Amino acid sequence: MNDTELVRILASILLTSAPLIIAVCGETITERSGVINLSLDGSMLMAAMLGFIVALQSNNVWLGFLAGAGIGGFFAFIIAFGSIHLRVSQVAVGFVLTLLGDDLSAFLGQNYTRIPGPTVPHLAIPVLKDIPVIGRILFNQDIVVYFAIILVFVTWWFLNRTQFGLQLRGSGERPEAAFARGVHVNRLRYLYTIAGGMLVGVAGAAYSLNVKIGWSDGHTRGFGWIALAIVIFGGWSPIGGALGALLFGATKAIATVLQRTFPEVPVVVFNSLPWILMILVLFLAGSNVLD
């Protein structure tokens, strides 16, 4: 493998990991506020389907992302309403929404499968893209990748260096103490659950408009669950979560290379490698080996 091919693979890993990074940041915000959104898998499927259809019909990818954000925020609102006002199990509501999103996306999107549509335009950054190695990996991408990178650091800064972030974390970690200090805990939980859900929706739309172009049944199936696992693996930190998403993307890239190198081995073996790795990493994280 020469240097040019290695740079191309690293750039591809960043591109394919960007939607997962966005989803992880969104779920991190939600969970730090004290709500667990287990509907990610169904939400991302709905966002991928709706985002592609809206972008196709309007010939505007940004309207597609807006639609994805809207459906992601709506699913998150249902989670928040059920948890905060109805006081029903977040787990139960999340699972039901996941199943609903899976089936509903397949039904509503059945007439749009495997149809070419608009994609996010490439946007290389002048001068920076010419930096050896790093420039070709980081600055020869598109706006979704740049947004994901910026989002990681903005989310970290917001959670750890601002008064609003302190209130958010207080609402999740010590709601009674936050309430005693005048924080409207339930209001903040609604706000950040919906905001996190909208980011998850953007991530779903990013898959159908930027990574796996188009729509097909089960287009993003499984990625919502892996995002939830990465949030735990990353210690509810956007930077740790981003590293976990990149690790997952790198494993998938390695599996693809191995598949080409050993064509006699069944494809399912290599496709299973990323999921097996994430399970092992979660076990290690849970046993404090990585501390």
Coordinates of N, CA, C and O in Angstrom, one line a residue, residues 24-113:
V24 N -23.5 10.8 17.4 CA -23.0 10.6 18.8 C -23.0 11.9 19.6 O -23.3 11.9 20.8
C25 N -22.6 13.0 18.9 CA -22.7 14.3 19.6 C -24.1 14.6 20.0 O -24.4 15.1 21.1
G26 N -25.1 14.4 19.1 CA -26.5 14.6 19.5 C -27.0 13.8 20.7 O -27.6 14.3 21.6
E27 N -26.6 12.5 20.7 CA -27.1 11.6 21.8 C -26.3 12.0 23.0 O -26.9 11.8 24.1
T28 N -25.1 12.4 22.9 CA -24.3 12.8 24.1 C -25.0 14.0 24.8 O -25.2 14.0 26.0
I29 N -25.5 15.0 24.0 CA -26.2 16.1 24.6 C -27.5 15.7 25.3 O -27.8 16.1 26.4
T30 N -28.2 14.8 24.6 CA -29.5 14.3 25.2 C -29.2 13.6 26.5 O -29.9 13.8 27.5
E31 N -28.3 12.7 26.5 CA -28.1 11.9 27.7 C -27.5 12.7 28.8 O -27.8 12.4 30.0
R32 N -26.6 13.7 28.5 CA -26.1 14.5 29.6 C -27.2 15.3 30.3 O -27.0 15.8 31.4
S33 N -28.3 15.5 29.6 CA -29.4 16.3 30.1 C -30.3 15.4 31.0 O -31.2 15.9 31.7
G34 N -30.1 14.0 31.0 CA -30.9 13.1 31.8 C -31.9 12.3 31.1 O -32.7 11.6 31.7
V35 N -31.9 12.3 29.8 CA -32.9 11.6 29.0 C -32.1 10.6 28.0 O -31.1 11.0 27.5
I36 N -32.5 9.4 28.0 CA -31.9 8.4 27.1 C -32.8 8.2 25.9 O -33.9 7.7 26.0
N37 N -32.3 8.5 24.7 CA -33.1 8.4 23.5 C -32.7 7.1 22.8 O -31.7 7.0 22.0
L38 N -33.5 6.0 23.0 CA -33.2 4.7 22.4 C -33.8 4.5 21.0 O -33.8 3.5 20.5
S39 N -34.4 5.6 20.5 CA -35.1 5.5 19.2 C -34.1 5.8 18.1 O -34.6 6.0 16.9
L40 N -32.8 6.0 18.4 CA -31.9 6.4 17.3 C -31.9 5.6 16.1 O -31.9 6.2 15.0
D41 N -32.0 4.3 16.1 CA -32.0 3.5 14.9 C -33.2 3.8 14.0 O -33.0 4.0 12.8
G42 N -34.4 3.8 14.6 CA -35.5 4.2 13.8 C -35.6 5.6 13.4 O -36.0 5.9 12.2
S43 N -35.1 6.5 14.2 CA -35.0 7.9 13.9 C -34.1 8.1 12.7 O -34.4 8.9 11.8
M44 N -32.9 7.5 12.7 CA -32.0 7.7 11.6 C -32.5 7.1 10.3 O -32.3 7.6 9.2
L45 N -33.2 6.0 10.4 CA -33.8 5.4 9.2 C -34.9 6.3 8.6 O -34.9 6.6 7.4
M46 N -35.7 6.9 9.4 CA -36.7 7.8 9.0 C -36.1 9.1 8.4 O -36.5 9.6 7.3
A47 N -35.1 9.6 9.0 CA -34.4 10.8 8.5 C -33.7 10.5 7.2 O -33.7 11.4 6.3
A48 N -33.1 9.3 7.1 CA -32.4 9.0 5.8 C -33.4 8.9 4.7 O -33.2 9.4 3.6
M49 N -34.6 8.3 5.0 CA -35.6 8.1 3.9 C -36.2 9.5 3.6 O -36.3 9.9 2.4
L50 N -36.7 10.2 4.6 CA -37.4 11.5 4.4 C -36.4 12.5 3.8 O -36.8 13.3 2.9
G51 N -35.2 12.6 4.3 CA -34.2 13.5 3.8 C -33.9 13.3 2.3 O -33.8 14.3 1.5
F52 N -33.8 12.0 1.9 CA -33.5 11.7 0.5 C -34.7 12.1 -0.4 O -34.6 12.7 -1.4
I53 N -35.9 11.8 0.1 CA -37.1 12.1 -0.7 C -37.3 13.6 -0.9 O -37.6 14.1 -2.0
V54 N -37.2 14.3 0.2 CA -37.3 15.8 0.1 C -36.2 16.4 -0.8 O -36.5 17.3 -1.6
A55 N -35.0 15.9 -0.7 CA -33.9 16.4 -1.5 C -34.2 16.1 -3.0 O -33.9 16.9 -3.9
L56 N -34.7 14.9 -3.2 CA -35.0 14.5 -4.6 C -36.1 15.3 -5.2 O -36.0 15.8 -6.3
Q57 N -37.2 15.5 -4.5 CA -38.3 16.2 -5.0 C -38.0 17.7 -5.2 O -38.5 18.4 -6.1
S58 N -37.2 18.3 -4.3 CA -36.9 19.7 -4.3 C -35.6 20.0 -5.1 O -35.4 21.2 -5.4
N59 N -34.9 19.0 -5.3 CA -33.5 19.1 -5.9 C -32.6 20.0 -5.1 O -31.9 20.8 -5.6
N60 N -32.8 19.9 -3.7 CA -32.0 20.7 -2.8 C -31.6 19.9 -1.6 O -32.5 19.5 -0.8
V61 N -30.3 19.6 -1.5 CA -29.9 18.7 -0.4 C -30.1 19.3 1.0 O -30.4 18.6 2.0
W62 N -30.0 20.6 1.0 CA -30.2 21.3 2.3 C -31.6 21.2 2.9 O -31.8 21.1 4.1
L63 N -32.6 21.2 2.0 CA -33.9 21.0 2.5 C -34.1 19.5 2.9 O -34.8 19.2 3.9
G64 N -33.3 18.6 2.3 CA -33.3 17.2 2.8 C -32.8 17.1 4.2 O -33.3 16.4 5.0
F65 N -31.7 17.8 4.5 CA -31.1 17.8 5.8 C -32.1 18.5 6.8 O -32.2 18.0 7.9
L66 N -32.8 19.5 6.4 CA -33.8 20.1 7.3 C -34.9 19.2 7.6 O -35.4 19.1 8.8
A67 N -35.4 18.4 6.6 CA -36.4 17.4 6.8 C -35.9 16.3 7.8 O -36.6 15.9 8.7
G68 N -34.7 15.9 7.6 CA -34.1 14.9 8.5 C -34.0 15.4 9.9 O -34.3 14.7 10.9
A69 N -33.6 16.7 10.1 CA -33.5 17.2 11.4 C -34.9 17.3 12.1 O -35.1 17.1 13.3
G70 N -35.9 17.7 11.2 CA -37.3 17.8 11.7 C -37.8 16.5 12.3 O -38.4 16.4 13.4
I71 N -37.6 15.4 11.5 CA -38.2 14.1 12.0 C -37.4 13.6 13.1 O -37.9 12.9 14.1
G72 N -36.1 13.9 13.2 CA -35.3 13.5 14.3 C -35.7 14.2 15.6 O -35.8 13.6 16.7
G73 N -36.0 15.5 15.5 CA -36.5 16.3 16.6 C -37.8 15.8 17.1 O -38.1 15.8 18.3
F74 N -38.7 15.4 16.1 CA -40.0 14.9 16.5 C -40.0 13.6 17.3 O -40.7 13.5 18.3
F75 N -39.1 12.7 16.8 CA -39.0 11.4 17.6 C -38.5 11.7 19.0 O -38.9 11.1 19.9
A76 N -37.5 12.6 19.1 CA -36.9 13.0 20.4 C -38.0 13.6 21.3 O -38.0 13.4 22.5
F77 N -38.8 14.5 20.7 CA -39.9 15.1 21.4 C -40.8 14.0 22.1 O -41.2 14.2 23.2
I78 N -41.1 13.0 21.3 CA -42.0 11.9 21.8 C -41.3 11.2 23.0 O -41.9 10.9 24.0
I79 N -40.0 11.0 22.9 CA -39.2 10.4 24.0 C -39.3 11.3 25.2 O -39.6 10.9 26.4
A80 N -39.1 12.6 25.0 CA -39.1 13.6 26.2 C -40.5 13.7 26.8 O -40.6 13.7 28.0
F81 N -41.5 13.8 26.0 CA -42.9 13.9 26.5 C -43.3 12.6 27.3 O -43.8 12.7 28.4
G82 N -42.9 11.5 26.7 CA -43.3 10.2 27.4 C -42.5 10.1 28.8 O -43.1 9.6 29.8
S83 N -41.3 10.5 28.8 CA -40.5 10.4 30.0 C -40.8 11.5 31.0 O -41.0 11.1 32.2
I84 N -40.9 12.7 30.6 CA -41.1 13.8 31.6 C -42.5 14.0 32.0 O -42.8 14.1 33.2
H85 N -43.4 14.0 31.1 CA -44.8 14.3 31.5 C -45.6 13.0 31.8 O -46.4 13.0 32.7
L86 N -45.5 12.0 30.9 CA -46.3 10.8 31.2 C -45.6 9.8 32.1 O -46.2 8.9 32.6
R87 N -44.3 10.0 32.3 CA -43.5 9.2 33.3 C -43.5 7.7 32.9 O -43.6 6.9 33.8
V88 N -43.5 7.4 31.6 CA -43.4 6.1 31.2 C -41.9 5.7 30.9 O -41.1 6.6 30.8
S89 N -41.6 4.4 30.7 CA -40.3 4.0 30.5 C -39.7 4.5 29.2 O -40.2 4.4 28.2
Q90 N -38.5 5.2 29.4 CA -37.8 5.7 28.2 C -37.4 4.5 27.3 O -37.4 4.6 26.1
V91 N -37.0 3.4 27.9 CA -36.6 2.2 27.2 C -37.7 1.7 26.3 O -37.5 1.4 25.1
A92 N -38.9 1.6 26.9 CA -40.0 1.0 26.2 C -40.4 2.0 25.0 O -40.6 1.5 23.9
V93 N -40.5 3.3 25.3 CA -40.9 4.2 24.2 C -39.8 4.2 23.1 O -40.1 4.2 21.9
G94 N -38.6 4.1 23.5 CA -37.5 4.1 22.5 C -37.5 2.9 21.6 O -37.4 3.0 20.4
F95 N -37.8 1.8 22.2 CA -37.8 0.5 21.4 C -39.0 0.6 20.4 O -38.9 0.2 19.3
V96 N -40.2 1.0 20.9 CA -41.3 1.1 20.1 C -41.1 2.1 18.9 O -41.4 1.8 17.7
L97 N -40.5 3.2 19.2 CA -40.2 4.2 18.1 C -39.2 3.6 17.1 O -39.2 3.9 15.9
T98 N -38.2 2.9 17.6 CA -37.2 2.2 16.7 C -37.9 1.3 15.7 O -37.7 1.3 14.5
L99 N -38.8 0.4 16.3 CA -39.5 -0.5 15.4 C -40.4 0.2 14.4 O -40.6 -0.1 13.3
L100 N -41.1 1.3 14.9 CA -42.0 2.1 14.1 C -41.2 2.7 13.0 O -41.6 2.7 11.8
G101 N -40.1 3.4 13.3 CA -39.3 4.0 12.3 C -38.7 3.1 11.3 O -38.7 3.4 10.1
D102 N -38.4 1.9 11.7 CA -37.9 0.9 10.7 C -39.0 0.5 9.7 O -38.8 0.6 8.5
D103 N -40.1 0.1 10.2 CA -41.2 -0.3 9.3 C -41.8 0.8 8.5 O -42.1 0.7 7.3
L104 N -41.9 2.0 9.2 CA -42.5 3.1 8.5 C -41.6 3.7 7.3 O -42.1 4.0 6.3
S105 N -40.3 3.6 7.6 CA -39.4 4.1 6.5 C -39.4 3.1 5.4 O -39.3 3.6 4.2
A106 N -39.5 1.9 5.6 CA -39.6 0.9 4.5 C -40.9 1.1 3.7 O -40.8 1.0 2.5
F107 N -42.0 1.3 4.4 CA -43.3 1.5 3.7 C -43.3 2.8 2.9 O -43.6 2.8 1.7
L108 N -43.0 3.9 3.5 CA -43.0 5.2 2.9 C -42.0 5.4 1.8 O -42.2 6.1 0.8
G109 N -40.9 4.7 1.9 CA -39.8 4.9 1.0 C -39.7 3.8 -0.1 O -38.8 3.8 -0.9
Q110 N -40.7 2.9 -0.2 CA -40.7 1.8 -1.1 C -40.6 2.2 -2.6 O -40.1 1.5 -3.4
N111 N -41.2 3.4 -2.9 CA -41.2 3.8 -4.3 C -39.9 4.6 -4.6 O -39.8 5.2 -5.8
Y112 N -39.0 4.8 -3.7 CA -37.8 5.6 -3.9 C -36.5 4.8 -3.8 O -35.5 5.4 -3.7
T113 N -36.6 3.5 -3.7 CA -35.4 2.7 -3.5 C -34.5 2.7 -4.8 O -35.0 2.6 -5.9

